[in-house]
Amino acid sequence: QVQLVESGGGLVQPGGSLRLSCAASGRTIRGYAMGWFRQAPGKEREFVTAINWSGGNTVYADSVKGRGTISRDNAKRAVYLQMNSLKPEDTAVYYCAAVETYSPYAPRKDYTYWGQGTQVTVSS
């Protein structure tokens, strides 16, 4: 079992930045790809970004490419999402998730473990 807890969300003005963190407990996350997803009110949960087990391979949704950076620290059992140049359309609950595979390209349905989410609101 892997437990995931997100933090770092909040209210930020357009153009601002946030760093989301995901703390993992339970089993080691070394054998897991880690992803960030988000869900806005009335919308489906969508993929944001993912990182492979070693941190050497990442993938981003077009909507955040160039503005978001995912990273991980396996020793600390943590995953991070740095989001810059935030837009109102980035407003959503952001979820951290884990899938037991080495690749960052797993589909959403394959992710086994999910956090409770952290709210990000981008508004002036």
GROMACS .gro file of C-alpha atoms in nm:
model
  124
    1GLN     CA    1   0.000   0.000   0.000
    2VAL     CA    2   0.108   0.354  -0.076
    3GLN     CA    3  -0.054   0.651   0.094
    4LEU     CA    4  -0.028   0.988  -0.078
    5VAL     CA    5  -0.088   1.331   0.074
    6GLU     CA    6  -0.079   1.648  -0.134
    7SER     CA    7  -0.003   1.996  -0.005
    8GLY     CA    8   0.086   2.339  -0.133
    9GLY     CA    9  -0.239   2.442  -0.296
   10GLY     CA   10  -0.403   2.775  -0.238
   11LEU     CA   11  -0.520   3.098  -0.393
   12VAL     CA   12  -0.282   3.263  -0.636
   13GLN     CA   13  -0.316   3.552  -0.877
   14PRO     CA   14  -0.291   3.499  -1.253
   15GLY     CA   15   0.072   3.489  -1.354
   16GLY     CA   16   0.178   3.361  -1.015
   17SER     CA   17   0.346   3.037  -0.914
   18LEU     CA   18   0.281   2.745  -0.683
   19ARG     CA   19   0.477   2.440  -0.579
   20LEU     CA   20   0.267   2.138  -0.499
   21SER     CA   21   0.411   1.855  -0.294
   22CYS     CA   22   0.308   1.493  -0.260
   23ALA     CA   23   0.431   1.295   0.038
   24ALA     CA   24   0.422   0.918   0.012
   25SER     CA   25   0.415   0.672   0.298
   26GLY     CA   26   0.386   0.298   0.324
   27ARG     CA   27   0.577   0.116   0.053
   28THR     CA   28   0.869   0.272  -0.126
   29ILE     CA   29   0.780   0.462  -0.442
   30ARG     CA   30   1.102   0.367  -0.618
   31GLY     CA   31   0.925   0.121  -0.846
   32TYR     CA   32   0.640   0.356  -0.924
   33ALA     CA   33   0.582   0.618  -1.185
   34MET     CA   34   0.417   0.920  -1.027
   35GLY     CA   35   0.164   1.151  -1.184
   36TRP     CA   36  -0.031   1.467  -1.122
   37PHE     CA   37  -0.389   1.499  -1.236
   38ARG     CA   38  -0.645   1.773  -1.188
   39GLN     CA   39  -1.019   1.806  -1.185
   40ALA     CA   40  -1.207   2.129  -1.232
   41PRO     CA   41  -1.573   2.164  -1.126
   42GLY     CA   42  -1.802   1.987  -1.371
   43LYS     CA   43  -1.513   1.841  -1.568
   44GLU     CA   44  -1.340   1.505  -1.597
   45ARG     CA   45  -1.019   1.441  -1.411
   46GLU     CA   46  -0.738   1.511  -1.654
   47PHE     CA   47  -0.373   1.425  -1.680
   48VAL     CA   48  -0.124   1.701  -1.602
   49THR     CA   49   0.218   1.539  -1.588
   50ALA     CA   50   0.402   1.223  -1.491
   51ILE     CA   51   0.755   1.116  -1.408
   52ASN     CA   52   0.919   0.777  -1.432
   53TRP     CA   53   1.065   0.590  -1.136
   54SER     CA   54   1.413   0.741  -1.162
   55GLY     CA   55   1.309   1.094  -1.251
   56GLY     CA   56   1.482   1.078  -1.585
   57ASN     CA   57   1.174   1.075  -1.804
   58THR     CA   58   0.879   1.310  -1.784
   59VAL     CA   59   0.569   1.380  -1.986
   60TYR     CA   60   0.338   1.684  -1.980
   61ALA     CA   61  -0.008   1.769  -2.101
   62ASP     CA   62  -0.002   2.038  -2.369
   63SER     CA   63  -0.196   2.268  -2.137
   64VAL     CA   64   0.094   2.290  -1.889
   65LYS     CA   65   0.394   2.228  -2.113
   66GLY     CA   66   0.650   2.499  -2.055
   67ARG     CA   67   0.481   2.615  -1.734
   68GLY     CA   68   0.497   2.305  -1.519
   69THR     CA   69   0.787   2.100  -1.389
   70ILE     CA   70   0.751   1.766  -1.215
   71SER     CA   71   1.030   1.625  -1.000
   72ARG     CA   72   1.076   1.357  -0.740
   73ASP     CA   73   1.300   1.269  -0.449
   74ASN     CA   74   1.278   0.896  -0.385
   75ALA     CA   75   1.485   0.919  -0.069
   76LYS     CA   76   1.229   1.160   0.075
   77ARG     CA   77   0.938   0.972  -0.085
   78ALA     CA   78   0.818   1.296  -0.236
   79VAL     CA   79   0.699   1.425  -0.569
   80TYR     CA   80   0.669   1.791  -0.662
   81LEU     CA   81   0.489   1.999  -0.921
   82GLN     CA   82   0.615   2.350  -0.983
   83MET     CA   83   0.358   2.553  -1.173
   84ASN     CA   84   0.444   2.895  -1.314
   85SER     CA   85   0.252   3.156  -1.513
   86LEU     CA   86  -0.070   3.027  -1.365
   87LYS     CA   87  -0.396   3.097  -1.547
   88PRO     CA   88  -0.756   3.096  -1.423
   89GLU     CA   89  -0.812   2.778  -1.624
   90ASP     CA   90  -0.556   2.603  -1.403
   91THR     CA   91  -0.808   2.624  -1.120
   92ALA     CA   92  -0.881   2.270  -1.006
   93VAL     CA   93  -0.822   2.011  -0.739
   94TYR     CA   94  -0.480   1.862  -0.804
   95TYR     CA   95  -0.423   1.495  -0.728
   96CYS     CA   96  -0.104   1.298  -0.690
   97ALA     CA   97  -0.115   0.938  -0.804
   98ALA     CA   98   0.113   0.635  -0.827
   99VAL     CA   99   0.129   0.346  -1.073
  100GLU     CA  100   0.357   0.045  -1.038
  101THR     CA  101   0.545   0.076  -1.363
  102TYR     CA  102   0.874   0.225  -1.472
  103SER     CA  103   0.721   0.427  -1.756
  104PRO     CA  104   0.556   0.770  -1.717
  105TYR     CA  105   0.313   0.692  -2.001
  106ALA     CA  106   0.059   0.482  -1.812
  107PRO     CA  107  -0.305   0.577  -1.871
  108ARG     CA  108  -0.509   0.720  -1.588
  109LYS     CA  109  -0.701   0.398  -1.537
  110ASP     CA  110  -0.381   0.215  -1.444
  111TYR     CA  111  -0.298   0.441  -1.151
  112THR     CA  112  -0.352   0.246  -0.831
  113TYR     CA  113  -0.297   0.495  -0.553
  114TRP     CA  114  -0.443   0.843  -0.525
  115GLY     CA  115  -0.419   1.126  -0.278
  116GLN     CA  116  -0.711   1.331  -0.152
  117GLY     CA  117  -0.618   1.632  -0.360
  118THR     CA  118  -0.523   1.993  -0.296
  119GLN     CA  119  -0.723   2.289  -0.423
  120VAL     CA  120  -0.555   2.539  -0.653
  121THR     CA  121  -0.748   2.855  -0.731
  122VAL     CA  122  -0.613   3.110  -0.975
  123SER     CA  123  -0.803   3.435  -0.947
  124SER     CA  124  -0.746   3.804  -0.908
   0.00000   0.00000   0.00000
